Amino acid sequence: MSERRTQILEAAVRVIAQDGVRGLRIEKLAAAAEVSTALIYYHFKDRSGVLHAALEHINHRAQGYTDTAFTEIADPRTQVERMLLLELQDSDEVRETSIAWGELRASAVFNPDLREPLRNTTRAWNADVELLIRQAQDSGAVGPGVDADAAAVRLTALVEGLSERWHSGSISLDAARQLLTGAIALELRA
């Protein structure tokens, strides 16, 4: 990916996180990215193209910080917990990524064009968690009666909900992480 394109996408994530999807205007994005509007249209064609690329960029950002769960830990059960907890970190990148993701998800209610890419991204996340749960079942670290698919959906949905509550000040980060850890233990009972 070109440096300019990345610069624009980073600015798009910032603008979406700060002002929501409705607040994302090409002129505002150009100012935030310190580029011309023509360059944005060159790279993304239109606002919809920016939103789709921003969603993909957000997904790659999240993979970047959650992939450490796979490099540092060998046990699939622990990888599930670590990967999900990495979504609840007190860092600017994680916070911004999570808020922008929530904004894009919420706007898909009124923007059908975003539904399919969001659905695909969500399915991929669920599939990653499901695969780890199945691997943990094979190793005996997760009970054989656990429905891996359903557990993955519940856990990823919980991460999204806890993240939104944390970002909105409804609960603390520590409380969100404790609730998630407890839910993982219940879902993946051995």
Coordinates of N, CA and C in Angstrom, one line a residue:
M1 N 0.8 -1.2 0.0 CA 0.0 0.0 0.0 C 0.9 1.2 0.0
S2 N 0.5 2.2 -0.8 CA 1.3 3.4 -0.9 C 1.3 4.2 0.4
E3 N 2.3 4.9 0.7 CA 2.4 5.7 1.9 C 1.3 6.8 2.0
R4 N 1.0 7.4 0.9 CA -0.1 8.4 0.9 C -1.5 7.7 1.2
R5 N -1.7 6.6 0.6 CA -3.0 5.8 0.8 C -3.1 5.5 2.3
T6 N -2.0 5.0 2.9 CA -2.0 4.7 4.3 C -2.2 5.9 5.2
Q7 N -1.6 7.0 4.8 CA -1.8 8.3 5.5 C -3.3 8.7 5.5
I8 N -3.9 8.6 4.4 CA -5.3 8.9 4.2 C -6.2 8.0 5.1
L9 N -5.9 6.7 5.1 CA -6.7 5.7 5.8 C -6.5 5.9 7.3
E10 N -5.3 6.3 7.8 CA -5.1 6.6 9.2 C -5.9 7.8 9.6
A11 N -5.9 8.8 8.7 CA -6.7 10.0 9.0 C -8.2 9.6 9.0
A12 N -8.6 8.8 8.1 CA -10.0 8.3 8.0 C -10.5 7.6 9.3
V13 N -9.6 6.8 9.8 CA -9.9 6.1 11.1 C -10.1 7.1 12.2
R14 N -9.2 8.1 12.3 CA -9.2 9.2 13.3 C -10.5 10.0 13.2
V15 N -10.9 10.4 12.0 CA -12.1 11.2 11.8 C -13.3 10.3 12.1
I16 N -13.4 9.1 11.7 CA -14.5 8.3 12.0 C -14.6 8.1 13.5
A17 N -13.5 7.8 14.2 CA -13.5 7.6 15.6 C -14.0 8.9 16.4
Q18 N -13.6 10.1 15.9 CA -13.9 11.3 16.5 C -15.3 11.8 16.2
D19 N -15.7 11.7 14.9 CA -16.9 12.4 14.4 C -18.0 11.4 13.9
G20 N -17.7 10.1 13.9 CA -18.6 9.2 13.3 C -18.6 9.1 11.8
V21 N -19.3 8.1 11.3 CA -19.3 8.0 9.8 C -20.0 9.2 9.2
R22 N -21.0 9.7 9.8 CA -21.7 10.8 9.2 C -20.8 12.1 9.2
G23 N -19.8 12.1 10.1 CA -18.9 13.3 10.1 C -17.8 13.2 9.1
L24 N -17.7 12.0 8.5 CA -16.6 11.8 7.5 C -17.0 12.5 6.2
R25 N -16.4 13.6 5.9 CA -16.5 14.3 4.7 C -15.2 14.4 4.0
I26 N -15.2 14.3 2.7 CA -13.9 14.2 1.9 C -13.1 15.5 2.2
E27 N -13.7 16.6 2.3 CA -12.9 17.8 2.6 C -12.3 17.8 4.0
K28 N -13.0 17.3 4.9 CA -12.5 17.1 6.3 C -11.4 16.1 6.4
L29 N -11.6 15.0 5.6 CA -10.6 14.0 5.6 C -9.3 14.5 4.9
A30 N -9.4 15.2 3.9 CA -8.3 15.8 3.2 C -7.5 16.7 4.2
A31 N -8.2 17.5 4.9 CA -7.5 18.4 5.9 C -6.8 17.6 7.0
A32 N -7.5 16.5 7.5 CA -6.9 15.7 8.5 C -5.7 14.9 8.0
A33 N -5.7 14.5 6.7 CA -4.6 13.7 6.2 C -3.6 14.6 5.6
E34 N -3.9 15.9 5.5 CA -3.0 16.9 4.9 C -2.6 16.6 3.4
V35 N -3.7 16.2 2.7 CA -3.6 16.0 1.3 C -4.8 16.7 0.6
S36 N -4.7 16.7 -0.7 CA -5.8 17.3 -1.5 C -7.0 16.4 -1.6
T37 N -8.1 17.0 -1.9 CA -9.3 16.1 -2.1 C -9.2 15.3 -3.4
A38 N -8.5 15.9 -4.3 CA -8.3 15.1 -5.6 C -7.5 13.8 -5.3
L39 N -6.5 13.9 -4.4 CA -5.7 12.7 -4.1 C -6.6 11.6 -3.4
I40 N -7.5 12.0 -2.6 CA -8.5 11.1 -2.0 C -9.3 10.4 -3.1
Y41 N -9.9 11.2 -4.0 CA -10.7 10.7 -5.1 C -9.8 9.8 -6.0
Y42 N -8.6 10.1 -6.1 CA -7.7 9.3 -7.0 C -7.6 7.9 -6.3
H43 N -7.3 7.8 -5.0 CA -7.1 6.6 -4.3 C -8.4 5.8 -4.1
F44 N -9.5 6.5 -3.8 CA -10.7 5.8 -3.3 C -12.0 6.0 -4.2
K45 N -11.9 6.8 -5.2 CA -13.0 7.1 -6.1 C -14.1 7.9 -5.5
D46 N -14.7 7.5 -4.3 CA -15.7 8.3 -3.6 C -15.7 8.0 -2.1
R47 N -16.7 8.6 -1.4 CA -16.8 8.4 0.0 C -17.0 7.0 0.4
S48 N -17.8 6.3 -0.4 CA -18.1 4.9 -0.1 C -16.8 4.1 -0.2
G49 N -16.0 4.4 -1.2 CA -14.7 3.7 -1.3 C -13.8 4.0 -0.1
V50 N -13.8 5.2 0.4 CA -13.1 5.5 1.6 C -13.6 4.7 2.8
L51 N -14.9 4.6 3.0 CA -15.5 3.8 4.1 C -15.1 2.3 4.0
H52 N -15.2 1.8 2.8 CA -14.8 0.3 2.6 C -13.3 0.1 2.9
A53 N -12.5 1.0 2.4 CA -11.1 0.9 2.7 C -10.7 1.1 4.1
A54 N -11.4 2.0 4.8 CA -11.2 2.3 6.2 C -11.6 1.1 7.0
L55 N -12.7 0.4 6.7 CA -13.1 -0.8 7.4 C -12.0 -1.9 7.2
E56 N -11.5 -2.1 6.0 CA -10.4 -3.0 5.8 C -9.1 -2.6 6.6
H57 N -8.8 -1.4 6.6 CA -7.7 -0.9 7.4 C -7.8 -1.1 8.9
I58 N -9.0 -0.9 9.4 CA -9.3 -1.1 10.8 C -9.1 -2.6 11.1
N59 N -9.6 -3.4 10.3 CA -9.4 -4.9 10.5 C -7.9 -5.2 10.5
H60 N -7.1 -4.7 9.6 CA -5.7 -5.0 9.6 C -5.0 -4.4 10.9
R61 N -5.4 -3.2 11.3 CA -4.9 -2.7 12.5 C -5.1 -3.6 13.7
A62 N -6.4 -4.1 13.8 CA -6.7 -5.0 14.9 C -5.9 -6.3 14.9
Q63 N -5.8 -6.8 13.7 CA -5.0 -8.0 13.5 C -3.5 -7.8 13.9
G64 N -3.0 -6.6 13.7 CA -1.7 -6.3 14.0 C -1.4 -6.4 15.5
Y65 N -2.4 -5.9 16.3 CA -2.1 -6.0 17.8 C -2.6 -7.2 18.4
T66 N -3.5 -8.0 17.8 CA -4.0 -9.2 18.4 C -3.1 -10.4 17.9
D67 N -2.4 -10.3 16.9 CA -1.5 -11.4 16.4 C -0.4 -11.7 17.4
T68 N -0.1 -10.8 18.4 CA 0.9 -11.2 19.4 C 0.4 -12.4 20.2
A69 N -0.9 -12.6 20.3 CA -1.4 -13.7 21.0 C -0.9 -15.1 20.4
F70 N -0.6 -15.0 19.2 CA -0.2 -16.3 18.5 C 1.3 -16.4 18.5
T71 N 2.1 -15.3 18.6 CA 3.5 -15.4 18.6 C 4.1 -15.7 20.0
E72 N 3.3 -15.2 21.1 CA 3.8 -15.4 22.4 C 3.3 -16.6 23.2
I73 N 2.3 -17.2 22.7 CA 1.6 -18.3 23.4 C 1.3 -19.5 22.5
A74 N 1.6 -20.7 22.9 CA 1.3 -21.8 22.1 C 0.0 -22.5 22.4
D75 N -0.5 -22.4 23.6 CA -1.8 -23.1 24.0 C -3.0 -22.3 23.4
P76 N -3.8 -23.0 22.6 CA -5.0 -22.4 21.9 C -6.0 -21.8 22.9
R77 N -6.2 -22.4 24.0 CA -7.2 -21.9 25.0 C -6.7 -20.5 25.5
T78 N -5.4 -20.4 25.8 CA -4.8 -19.2 26.3 C -4.8 -18.2 25.1
Q79 N -4.6 -18.6 23.9 CA -4.6 -17.7 22.8 C -5.9 -17.1 22.6
V80 N -7.0 -17.8 22.8 CA -8.4 -17.2 22.7 C -8.5 -16.1 23.7
E81 N -8.2 -16.4 24.9 CA -8.3 -15.3 26.0 C -7.4 -14.1 25.7
R82 N -6.2 -14.4 25.3 CA -5.2 -13.3 25.1 C -5.7 -12.5 23.9
M83 N -6.1 -13.1 22.8 CA -6.5 -12.4 21.6 C -7.7 -11.5 21.9
L84 N -8.7 -12.0 22.6 CA -9.9 -11.2 23.0 C -9.5 -10.1 23.9
L85 N -8.7 -10.3 24.9 CA -8.3 -9.3 25.9 C -7.5 -8.2 25.2
L86 N -6.8 -8.5 24.2 CA -6.0 -7.5 23.5 C -6.9 -6.5 22.8
E87 N -8.1 -6.8 22.6 CA -9.1 -5.8 22.1 C -9.5 -4.8 23.1
L88 N -9.1 -5.0 24.4 CA -9.4 -4.1 25.5 C -8.1 -3.6 26.1
Q89 N -7.4 -2.8 25.4 CA -6.2 -2.2 25.9 C -6.3 -0.7 26.0
D90 N -5.5 -0.2 27.0 CA -5.5 1.3 27.1 C -4.4 1.9 26.3
S91 N -4.6 1.8 25.0 CA -3.7 2.4 24.0 C -4.4 3.2 23.0
D92 N -3.8 4.3 22.5 CA -4.5 5.1 21.5 C -4.9 4.3 20.3
E93 N -4.1 3.5 19.8 CA -4.4 2.7 18.6 C -5.6 1.8 18.8
V94 N -5.6 1.1 19.9 CA -6.7 0.1 20.2 C -8.0 0.9 20.4
R95 N -7.9 2.0 21.1 CA -9.1 2.8 21.4 C -9.7 3.3 20.1
E96 N -8.8 4.0 19.3 CA -9.3 4.6 18.1 C -9.8 3.5 17.1
T97 N -9.2 2.4 17.0 CA -9.6 1.3 16.1 C -11.0 0.8 16.6
S98 N -11.1 0.6 17.9 CA -12.4 0.0 18.4 C -13.5 1.0 18.2
I99 N -13.3 2.3 18.5 CA -14.3 3.3 18.4 C -14.8 3.4 16.9
A100 N -13.8 3.4 16.0 CA -14.1 3.5 14.6 C -14.9 2.3 14.1
W101 N -14.5 1.1 14.6 CA -15.2 -0.1 14.2 C -16.7 0.0 14.7
G102 N -16.9 0.4 15.9 CA -18.2 0.6 16.5 C -19.0 1.6 15.7
E103 N -18.4 2.7 15.2 CA -19.1 3.7 14.4 C -19.5 3.1 13.1
L104 N -18.6 2.4 12.5 CA -18.9 1.7 11.2 C -20.0 0.7 11.3
R105 N -20.0 -0.1 12.4 CA -21.0 -1.1 12.6 C -22.4 -0.4 12.9
A106 N -22.4 0.6 13.6 CA -23.7 1.3 13.9 C -24.2 2.0 12.6
S107 N -23.4 2.5 11.8 CA -23.9 3.2 10.6 C -24.4 2.2 9.6
A108 N -24.0 1.0 9.7 CA -24.4 -0.1 8.7 C -25.9 -0.3 8.9
V109 N -26.5 0.1 10.0 CA -27.9 0.0 10.2 C -28.6 0.9 9.1
F110 N -28.1 2.0 8.8 CA -28.7 2.9 7.8 C -28.0 2.9 6.5
N111 N -26.8 2.2 6.4 CA -26.0 2.2 5.2 C -25.9 0.7 4.7
P112 N -26.8 0.2 4.0 CA -26.7 -1.2 3.6 C -25.4 -1.6 2.8
D113 N -24.8 -0.6 2.2 CA -23.6 -0.8 1.5 C -22.4 -1.3 2.4
L114 N -22.5 -1.0 3.7 CA -21.5 -1.4 4.6 C -21.8 -2.8 5.2
R115 N -23.0 -3.3 5.1 CA -23.3 -4.5 5.8 C -22.5 -5.7 5.3
E116 N -22.4 -5.9 4.0 CA -21.6 -7.1 3.6 C -20.2 -7.1 4.0
P117 N -19.4 -6.0 3.8 CA -18.1 -6.0 4.3 C -18.0 -6.2 5.8
L118 N -18.9 -5.6 6.6 CA -18.9 -5.8 8.0 C -19.2 -7.2 8.4
R119 N -20.2 -7.8 7.7 CA -20.5 -9.2 7.9 C -19.4 -10.1 7.7
N120 N -18.6 -9.9 6.6 CA -17.5 -10.7 6.2 C -16.4 -10.6 7.2
T121 N -16.1 -9.3 7.7 CA -15.1 -9.1 8.7 C -15.4 -9.8 10.0
T122 N -16.7 -9.6 10.4 CA -17.2 -10.3 11.6 C -17.1 -11.8 11.5
R123 N -17.5 -12.3 10.4 CA -17.4 -13.8 10.2 C -16.0 -14.3 10.3
A124 N -15.0 -13.5 9.7 CA -13.6 -13.9 9.8 C -13.1 -13.9 11.2
W125 N -13.5 -12.9 12.0 CA -13.1 -12.8 13.4 C -13.7 -14.0 14.2
N126 N -15.0 -14.2 14.0 CA -15.6 -15.4 14.6 C -14.9 -16.7 14.2
A127 N -14.6 -16.8 13.0 CA -14.0 -18.1 12.5 C -12.6 -18.3 13.2
D128 N -11.8 -17.2 13.3 CA -10.5 -17.3 14.0 C -10.7 -17.8 15.4
V129 N -11.7 -17.2 16.1 CA -11.9 -17.6 17.5 C -12.5 -19.0 17.6
E130 N -13.4 -19.3 16.7 CA -13.9 -20.7 16.6 C -12.8 -21.7 16.4
L131 N -11.9 -21.5 15.5 CA -10.8 -22.4 15.2 C -10.0 -22.6 16.4
L132 N -9.6 -21.6 17.1 CA -8.8 -21.7 18.4 C -9.6 -22.5 19.4
I133 N -10.9 -22.3 19.5 CA -11.7 -23.1 20.5 C -11.7 -24.5 20.1
R134 N -11.8 -24.8 18.8 CA -11.8 -26.2 18.4 C -10.4 -26.9 18.7
Q135 N -9.3 -26.1 18.4 CA -8.0 -26.6 18.7 C -7.8 -26.8 20.2
A136 N -8.4 -26.0 21.0 CA -8.3 -26.1 22.5 C -9.2 -27.4 22.9
Q137 N -10.3 -27.6 22.2 CA -11.0 -28.8 22.5 C -10.2 -30.1 22.2
D138 N -9.5 -30.0 21.1 CA -8.7 -31.2 20.7 C -7.6 -31.5 21.7
S139 N -7.1 -30.4 22.3 CA -6.0 -30.6 23.3 C -6.6 -30.9 24.7
G140 N -7.9 -30.8 24.9 CA -8.5 -31.1 26.2 C -8.6 -29.9 27.1
A141 N -8.2 -28.7 26.6 CA -8.3 -27.5 27.4 C -9.7 -26.9 27.5
V142 N -10.5 -27.3 26.6 CA -11.9 -26.8 26.5 C -12.8 -28.1 26.4
G143 N -13.9 -28.0 27.1 CA -14.8 -29.1 27.2 C -15.3 -29.5 25.8
P144 N -15.5 -30.8 25.6 CA -16.0 -31.3 24.3 C -17.4 -30.9 24.0
G145 N -18.2 -30.5 25.0 CA -19.6 -30.1 24.8 C -19.8 -28.7 24.4
V146 N -18.7 -27.9 24.4 CA -18.8 -26.5 24.0 C -19.1 -26.4 22.5
D147 N -20.1 -25.6 22.2 CA -20.4 -25.3 20.8 C -19.4 -24.2 20.4
A148 N -18.3 -24.5 19.7 CA -17.3 -23.6 19.3 C -17.8 -22.4 18.5
D149 N -18.7 -22.6 17.6 CA -19.2 -21.5 16.8 C -20.0 -20.6 17.6
A150 N -20.9 -21.1 18.4 CA -21.8 -20.2 19.2 C -20.9 -19.5 20.3
A151 N -20.0 -20.2 20.9 CA -19.1 -19.5 21.9 C -18.3 -18.4 21.2
A152 N -17.8 -18.6 20.0 CA -17.1 -17.5 19.3 C -17.9 -16.3 19.1
V153 N -19.2 -16.5 18.6 CA -20.1 -15.4 18.4 C -20.4 -14.6 19.6
R154 N -20.7 -15.4 20.7 CA -21.0 -14.7 22.0 C -19.8 -13.9 22.5
L155 N -18.6 -14.5 22.4 CA -17.4 -13.8 23.0 C -17.0 -12.6 22.2
T156 N -17.1 -12.7 20.8 CA -16.7 -11.5 20.0 C -17.8 -10.4 20.2
A157 N -19.1 -10.8 20.3 CA -20.1 -9.8 20.6 C -19.9 -9.1 21.9
L158 N -19.5 -9.9 22.9 CA -19.3 -9.4 24.2 C -18.1 -8.4 24.2
V159 N -17.1 -8.7 23.5 CA -15.9 -7.8 23.4 C -16.4 -6.5 22.8
E160 N -17.2 -6.5 21.8 CA -17.7 -5.3 21.2 C -18.5 -4.5 22.2
G161 N -19.4 -5.1 22.9 CA -20.3 -4.5 23.9 C -19.5 -3.9 25.0
L162 N -18.6 -4.7 25.6 CA -17.7 -4.2 26.7 C -16.9 -3.0 26.2
S163 N -16.4 -3.1 25.0 CA -15.5 -2.0 24.5 C -16.3 -0.7 24.4
E164 N -17.5 -0.8 23.9 CA -18.4 0.4 23.8 C -18.7 0.9 25.2
R165 N -19.0 0.1 26.1 CA -19.3 0.6 27.5 C -18.0 1.2 28.1
W166 N -16.9 0.6 27.9 CA -15.6 1.2 28.4 C -15.4 2.6 27.8
H167 N -15.5 2.6 26.4 CA -15.2 3.9 25.8 C -16.2 5.0 26.1
S168 N -17.4 4.6 26.4 CA -18.4 5.6 26.8 C -18.4 6.0 28.3
G169 N -17.5 5.3 29.0 CA -17.4 5.6 30.5 C -18.3 4.9 31.3
S170 N -19.1 3.9 30.8 CA -20.1 3.2 31.6 C -19.4 2.2 32.6
I171 N -18.3 1.7 32.2 CA -17.5 0.8 33.0 C -16.0 1.1 32.8
S172 N -15.2 0.7 33.8 CA -13.8 0.9 33.7 C -13.2 -0.2 32.8
L173 N -12.0 0.1 32.4 CA -11.2 -0.9 31.6 C -11.0 -2.2 32.4
D174 N -10.6 -2.0 33.6 CA -10.4 -3.2 34.5 C -11.7 -4.0 34.6
A175 N -12.8 -3.4 34.8 CA -14.1 -4.1 34.9 C -14.4 -4.8 33.6
A176 N -14.2 -4.2 32.5 CA -14.4 -4.8 31.2 C -13.6 -6.0 31.0
R177 N -12.3 -5.9 31.4 CA -11.4 -7.1 31.2 C -11.8 -8.2 32.2
Q178 N -12.2 -7.9 33.4 CA -12.6 -8.9 34.3 C -13.8 -9.6 33.9
L179 N -14.8 -8.8 33.4 CA -16.0 -9.5 32.9 C -15.7 -10.4 31.7
L180 N -14.9 -9.9 30.8 CA -14.5 -10.7 29.6 C -13.8 -12.0 30.1
T181 N -12.9 -11.9 31.0 CA -12.1 -13.1 31.5 C -13.1 -14.1 32.1
G182 N -14.1 -13.6 32.9 CA -15.1 -14.5 33.5 C -16.0 -15.1 32.5
A183 N -16.4 -14.4 31.4 CA -17.2 -15.0 30.4 C -16.4 -16.0 29.6
I184 N -15.2 -15.8 29.3 CA -14.3 -16.8 28.6 C -14.3 -18.1 29.4
A185 N -14.1 -17.9 30.7 CA -14.0 -19.1 31.6 C -15.3 -19.9 31.6
L186 N -16.4 -19.2 31.6 CA -17.7 -19.9 31.5 C -18.0 -20.5 30.2
E187 N -17.6 -19.8 29.1 CA -17.9 -20.3 27.8 C -17.0 -21.6 27.5
L188 N -15.7 -21.5 27.9 CA -14.8 -22.5 27.6 C -14.5 -23.5 28.7
R189 N -15.5 -23.7 29.5 CA -15.3 -24.6 30.6 C -14.8 -26.0 30.2
A190 N -13.9 -26.5 30.9 CA -13.2 -27.8 30.6 C -14.0 -28.9 31.2

